[in-house]
Tab-separated table of C-alpha atoms in Angstrom:
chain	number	residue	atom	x	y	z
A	1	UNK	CA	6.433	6.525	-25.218
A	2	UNK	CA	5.907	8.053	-21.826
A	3	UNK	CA	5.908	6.166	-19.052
A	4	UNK	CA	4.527	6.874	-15.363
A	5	UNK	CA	5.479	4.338	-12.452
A	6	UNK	CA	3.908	4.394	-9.197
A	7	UNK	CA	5.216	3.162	-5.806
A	8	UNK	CA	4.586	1.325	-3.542
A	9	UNK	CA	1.162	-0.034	-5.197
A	10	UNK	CA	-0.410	0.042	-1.810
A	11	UNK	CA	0.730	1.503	1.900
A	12	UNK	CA	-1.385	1.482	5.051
A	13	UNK	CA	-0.648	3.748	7.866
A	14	UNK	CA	-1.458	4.301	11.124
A	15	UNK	CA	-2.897	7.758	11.732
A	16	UNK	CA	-0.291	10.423	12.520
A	17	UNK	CA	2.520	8.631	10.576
A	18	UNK	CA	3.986	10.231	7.888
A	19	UNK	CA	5.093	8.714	4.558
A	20	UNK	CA	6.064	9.417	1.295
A	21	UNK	CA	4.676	7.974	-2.427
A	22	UNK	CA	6.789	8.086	-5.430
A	23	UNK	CA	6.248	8.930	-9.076
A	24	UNK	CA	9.128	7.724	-11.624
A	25	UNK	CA	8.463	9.051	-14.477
A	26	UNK	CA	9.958	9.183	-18.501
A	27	UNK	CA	8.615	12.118	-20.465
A	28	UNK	CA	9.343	13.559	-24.096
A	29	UNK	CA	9.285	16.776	-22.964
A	30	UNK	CA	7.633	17.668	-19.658
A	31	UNK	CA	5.113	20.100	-19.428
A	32	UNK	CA	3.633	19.554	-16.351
A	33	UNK	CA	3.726	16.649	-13.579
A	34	UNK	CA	0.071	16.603	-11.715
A	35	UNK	CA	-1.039	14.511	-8.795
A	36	UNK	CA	-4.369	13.647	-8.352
A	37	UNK	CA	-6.761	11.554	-5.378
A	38	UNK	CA	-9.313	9.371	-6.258
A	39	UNK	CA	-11.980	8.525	-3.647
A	40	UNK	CA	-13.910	4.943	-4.314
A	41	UNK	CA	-16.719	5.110	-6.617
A	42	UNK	CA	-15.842	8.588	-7.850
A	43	UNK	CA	-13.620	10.329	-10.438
A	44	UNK	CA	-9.927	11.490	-10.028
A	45	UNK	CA	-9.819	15.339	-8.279
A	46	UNK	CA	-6.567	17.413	-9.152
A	47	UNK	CA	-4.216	18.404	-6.220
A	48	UNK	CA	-1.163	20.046	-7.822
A	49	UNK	CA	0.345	20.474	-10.820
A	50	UNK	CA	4.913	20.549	-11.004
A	51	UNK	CA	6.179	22.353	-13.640
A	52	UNK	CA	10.125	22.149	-13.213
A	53	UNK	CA	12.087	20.149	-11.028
A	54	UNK	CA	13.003	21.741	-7.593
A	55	UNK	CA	9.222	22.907	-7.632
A	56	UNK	CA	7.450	22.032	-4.052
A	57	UNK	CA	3.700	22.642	-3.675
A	58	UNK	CA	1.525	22.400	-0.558
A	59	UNK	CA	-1.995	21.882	0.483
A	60	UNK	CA	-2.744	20.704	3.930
A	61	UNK	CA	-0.579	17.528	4.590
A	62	UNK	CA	-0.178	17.016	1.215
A	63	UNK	CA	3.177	17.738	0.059
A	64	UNK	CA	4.349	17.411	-3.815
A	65	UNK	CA	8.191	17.699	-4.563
A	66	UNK	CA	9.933	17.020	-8.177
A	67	UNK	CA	13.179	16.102	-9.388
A	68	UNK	CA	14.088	15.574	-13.672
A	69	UNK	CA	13.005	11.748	-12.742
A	70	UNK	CA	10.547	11.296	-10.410
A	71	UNK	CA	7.600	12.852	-7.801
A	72	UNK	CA	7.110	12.681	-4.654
A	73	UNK	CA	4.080	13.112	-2.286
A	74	UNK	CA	4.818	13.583	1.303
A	75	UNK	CA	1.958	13.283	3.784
A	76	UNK	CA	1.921	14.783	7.055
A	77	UNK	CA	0.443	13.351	10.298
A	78	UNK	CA	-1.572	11.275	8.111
A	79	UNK	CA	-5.701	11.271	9.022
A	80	UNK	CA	-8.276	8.458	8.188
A	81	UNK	CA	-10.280	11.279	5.162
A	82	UNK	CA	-6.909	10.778	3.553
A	83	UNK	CA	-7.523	7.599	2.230
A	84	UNK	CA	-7.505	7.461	-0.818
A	85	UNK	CA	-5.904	6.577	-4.145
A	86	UNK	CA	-3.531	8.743	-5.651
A	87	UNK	CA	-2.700	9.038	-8.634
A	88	UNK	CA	0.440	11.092	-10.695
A	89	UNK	CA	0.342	12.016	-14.471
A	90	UNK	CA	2.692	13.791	-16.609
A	91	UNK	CA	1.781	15.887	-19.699
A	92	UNK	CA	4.287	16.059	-22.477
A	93	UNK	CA	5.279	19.342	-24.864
A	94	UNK	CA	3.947	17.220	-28.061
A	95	UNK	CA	1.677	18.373	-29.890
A	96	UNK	CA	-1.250	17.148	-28.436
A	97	UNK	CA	0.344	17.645	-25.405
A	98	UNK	CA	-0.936	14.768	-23.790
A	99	UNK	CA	-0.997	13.565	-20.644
A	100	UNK	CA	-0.108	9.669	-19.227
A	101	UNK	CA	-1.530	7.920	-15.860
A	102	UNK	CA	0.470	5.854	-13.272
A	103	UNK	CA	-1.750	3.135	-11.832
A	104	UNK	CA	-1.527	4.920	-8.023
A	105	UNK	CA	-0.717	4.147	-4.717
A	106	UNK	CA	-4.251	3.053	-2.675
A	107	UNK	CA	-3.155	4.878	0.903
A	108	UNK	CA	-5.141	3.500	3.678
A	109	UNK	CA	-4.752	5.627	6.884
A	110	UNK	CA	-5.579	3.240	10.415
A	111	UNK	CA	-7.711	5.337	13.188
B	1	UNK	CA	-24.494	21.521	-8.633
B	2	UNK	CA	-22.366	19.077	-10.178
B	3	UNK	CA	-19.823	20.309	-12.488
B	4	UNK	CA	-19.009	17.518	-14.699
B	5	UNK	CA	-22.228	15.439	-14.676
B	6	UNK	CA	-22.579	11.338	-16.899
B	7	UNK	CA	-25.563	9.187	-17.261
B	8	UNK	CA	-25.545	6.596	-16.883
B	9	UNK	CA	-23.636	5.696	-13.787
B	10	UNK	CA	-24.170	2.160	-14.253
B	11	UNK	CA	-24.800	0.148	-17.336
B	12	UNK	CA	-25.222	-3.833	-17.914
B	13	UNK	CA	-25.798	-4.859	-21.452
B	14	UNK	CA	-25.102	-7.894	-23.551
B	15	UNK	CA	-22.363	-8.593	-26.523
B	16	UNK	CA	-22.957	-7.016	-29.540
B	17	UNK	CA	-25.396	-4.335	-27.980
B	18	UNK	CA	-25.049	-0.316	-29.001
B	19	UNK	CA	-25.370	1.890	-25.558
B	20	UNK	CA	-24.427	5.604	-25.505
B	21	UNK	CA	-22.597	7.505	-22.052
B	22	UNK	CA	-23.805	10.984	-22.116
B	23	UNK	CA	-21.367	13.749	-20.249
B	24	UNK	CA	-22.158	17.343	-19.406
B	25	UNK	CA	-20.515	20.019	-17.800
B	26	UNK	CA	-21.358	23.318	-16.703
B	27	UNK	CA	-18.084	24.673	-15.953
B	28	UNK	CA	-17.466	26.870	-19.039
B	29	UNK	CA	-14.341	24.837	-19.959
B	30	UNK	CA	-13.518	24.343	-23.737
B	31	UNK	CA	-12.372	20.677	-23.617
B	32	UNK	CA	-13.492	17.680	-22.852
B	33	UNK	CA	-12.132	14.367	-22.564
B	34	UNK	CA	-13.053	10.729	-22.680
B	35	UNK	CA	-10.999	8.435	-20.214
B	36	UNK	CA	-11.380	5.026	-19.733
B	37	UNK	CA	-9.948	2.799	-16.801
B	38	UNK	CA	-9.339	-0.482	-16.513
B	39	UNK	CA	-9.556	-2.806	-13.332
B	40	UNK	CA	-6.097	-1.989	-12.431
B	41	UNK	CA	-7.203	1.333	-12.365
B	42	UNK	CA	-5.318	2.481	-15.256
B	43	UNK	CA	-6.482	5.601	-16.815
B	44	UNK	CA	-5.894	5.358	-20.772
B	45	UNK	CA	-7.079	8.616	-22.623
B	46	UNK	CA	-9.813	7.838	-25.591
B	47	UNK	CA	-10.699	11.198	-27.072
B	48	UNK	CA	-10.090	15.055	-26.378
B	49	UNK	CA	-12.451	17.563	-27.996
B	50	UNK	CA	-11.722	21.449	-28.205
B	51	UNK	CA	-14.498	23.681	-28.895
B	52	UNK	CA	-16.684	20.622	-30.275
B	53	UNK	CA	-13.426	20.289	-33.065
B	54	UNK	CA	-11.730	16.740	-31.932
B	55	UNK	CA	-8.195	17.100	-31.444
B	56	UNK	CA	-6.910	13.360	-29.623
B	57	UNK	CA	-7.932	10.485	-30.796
B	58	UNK	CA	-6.290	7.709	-29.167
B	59	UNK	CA	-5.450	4.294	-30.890
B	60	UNK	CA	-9.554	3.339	-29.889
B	61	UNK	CA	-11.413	0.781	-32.266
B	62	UNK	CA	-13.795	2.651	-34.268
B	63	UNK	CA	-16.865	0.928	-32.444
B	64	UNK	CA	-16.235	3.847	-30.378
B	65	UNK	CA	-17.984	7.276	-31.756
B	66	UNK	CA	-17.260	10.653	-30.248
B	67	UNK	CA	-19.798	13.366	-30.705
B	68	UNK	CA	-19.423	16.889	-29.119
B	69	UNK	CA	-22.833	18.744	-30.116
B	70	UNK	CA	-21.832	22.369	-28.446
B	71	UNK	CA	-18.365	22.771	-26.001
B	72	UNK	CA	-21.195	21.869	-22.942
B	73	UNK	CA	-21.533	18.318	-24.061
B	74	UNK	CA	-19.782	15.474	-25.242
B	75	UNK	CA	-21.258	12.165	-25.530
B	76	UNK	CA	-19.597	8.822	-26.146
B	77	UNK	CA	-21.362	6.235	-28.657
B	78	UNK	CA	-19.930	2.203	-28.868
B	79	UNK	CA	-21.480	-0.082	-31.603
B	80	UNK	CA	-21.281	-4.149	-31.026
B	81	UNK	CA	-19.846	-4.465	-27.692
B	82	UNK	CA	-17.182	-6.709	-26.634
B	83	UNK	CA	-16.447	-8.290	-23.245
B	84	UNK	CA	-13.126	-6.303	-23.141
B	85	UNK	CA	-15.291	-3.186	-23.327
B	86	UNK	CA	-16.057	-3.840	-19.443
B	87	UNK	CA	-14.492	-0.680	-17.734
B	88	UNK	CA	-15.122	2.384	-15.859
B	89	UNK	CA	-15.473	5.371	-18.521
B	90	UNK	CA	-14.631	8.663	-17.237
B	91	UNK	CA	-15.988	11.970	-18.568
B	92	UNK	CA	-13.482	15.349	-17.719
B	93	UNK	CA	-13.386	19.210	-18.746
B	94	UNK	CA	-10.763	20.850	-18.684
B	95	UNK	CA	-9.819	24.679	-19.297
B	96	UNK	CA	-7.594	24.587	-22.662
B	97	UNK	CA	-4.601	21.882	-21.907
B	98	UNK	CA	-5.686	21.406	-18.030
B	99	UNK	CA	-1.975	22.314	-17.198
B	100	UNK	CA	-2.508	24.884	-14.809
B	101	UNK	CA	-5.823	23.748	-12.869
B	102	UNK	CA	-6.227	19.709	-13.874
B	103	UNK	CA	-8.573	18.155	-15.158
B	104	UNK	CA	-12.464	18.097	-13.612
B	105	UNK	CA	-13.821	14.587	-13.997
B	106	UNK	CA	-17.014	13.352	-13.800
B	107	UNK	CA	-17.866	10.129	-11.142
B	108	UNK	CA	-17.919	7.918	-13.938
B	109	UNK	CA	-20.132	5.290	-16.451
B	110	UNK	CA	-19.111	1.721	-14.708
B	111	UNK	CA	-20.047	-0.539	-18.178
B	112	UNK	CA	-20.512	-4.024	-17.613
B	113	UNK	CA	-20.501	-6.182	-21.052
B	114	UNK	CA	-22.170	-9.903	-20.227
């Protein structure tokens, strides 16, 4: 069965210091490796999807890198907005192709 | 305009009650998905639907009903709650597998069973 770990279950920064959360992960196939953030009170919204390992995608200080066993998500100079839980899933080549949650990382980011 | 839109957002109700989550979206995706998460925030897939034709069903006691009345809609239906049933239920679209641009979810049904 697939299997998605997240680490460290929680991490608070101070602003401006960068970090990194990891993603172990055990796939049957992997189609895809996404990374999501989840704001309180409000569904996940999709940041990146991985397809192969050596990928690297960007989006403001949001960094996503992948290796065969594991994500991770590099932040930048760190802001208070980015607080947040984030959350990685990986989608396997089955036939329903479906896709497995970690549990996330809850990043809190100190003025 | 919200894209992925569920009502209710919040619902209390008693053991043994039947209470419906409606979900729309007006994205023009062609699947739709029911998550559920728990209070360790783990998100467990319940149902997928493609073009109203249902193509994941999760291992989900059959309390829980699925119905997907155009590719715009899909509503979730649970007969004789249970206390275990207390969870945040998720609504998403997706455009075919969601590999390429993710999922969309909705802000979620928080279901309280007392």
């Amino acid at each position: 069965e697939d299997q998605v770990t997240q680490s460290p279950e929680a991490l608070r920064l101070q602003e401006g210091e960068s970090s990194s959360l990891n993603c172990s992960y055990t796939v049957s196939g992997l189609r895809g490796l996404f990374w999501y953030r989840q704001d309180p009170g409000k569904g996940p919204e999709f940041l990146f999807t991985l397809y192969s390992a050596g990928e690297e995608k960007e989006k403001e200080r949001l960094k996503a890198t992948l290796t065969k066993k594991e994500s991770f998500l590099h932040i930048t100079a760190p802001k208070p907005e980015d607080s947040a839980t984030y959350l990685c899933a990986v989608q396997n080549s089955g036939g329903y192709q479906k896709v497995t949650f970690g549990t996330g990382t809850k990043l809190q980011v100190i003025p | 305009d919200t894209a992925v839109s569920q009502t209710p957002k919040y619902l209390v109700t008693q053991m043994g009650n039947d209470k419906s989550i409606k979900c729309e979206q007006n994205l023009g995706h062609d699947t739709m998905y029911w998550y559920k998460q728990d209070s360790k925030k783990f998100l467990k897939i319940m149902f997928s639907y493609n073009n109203k034709e249902l193509i994941i069903n999760e291992t989900v006691p059959n309390r829980f009903s699925p119905k997907s009345p155009d590719k715009a809609h899909l509503n979730l239906h649970i007969n004789s709650l249970e206390l275990g049933d207390s969870a945040v239920y998720f609504c998403a679209s997706s455009l075919g597998t969601a590999l390429y641009y993710g999922y969309t979810f909705g802000s979620g049904t928080r279901l309280t069973v007392v």
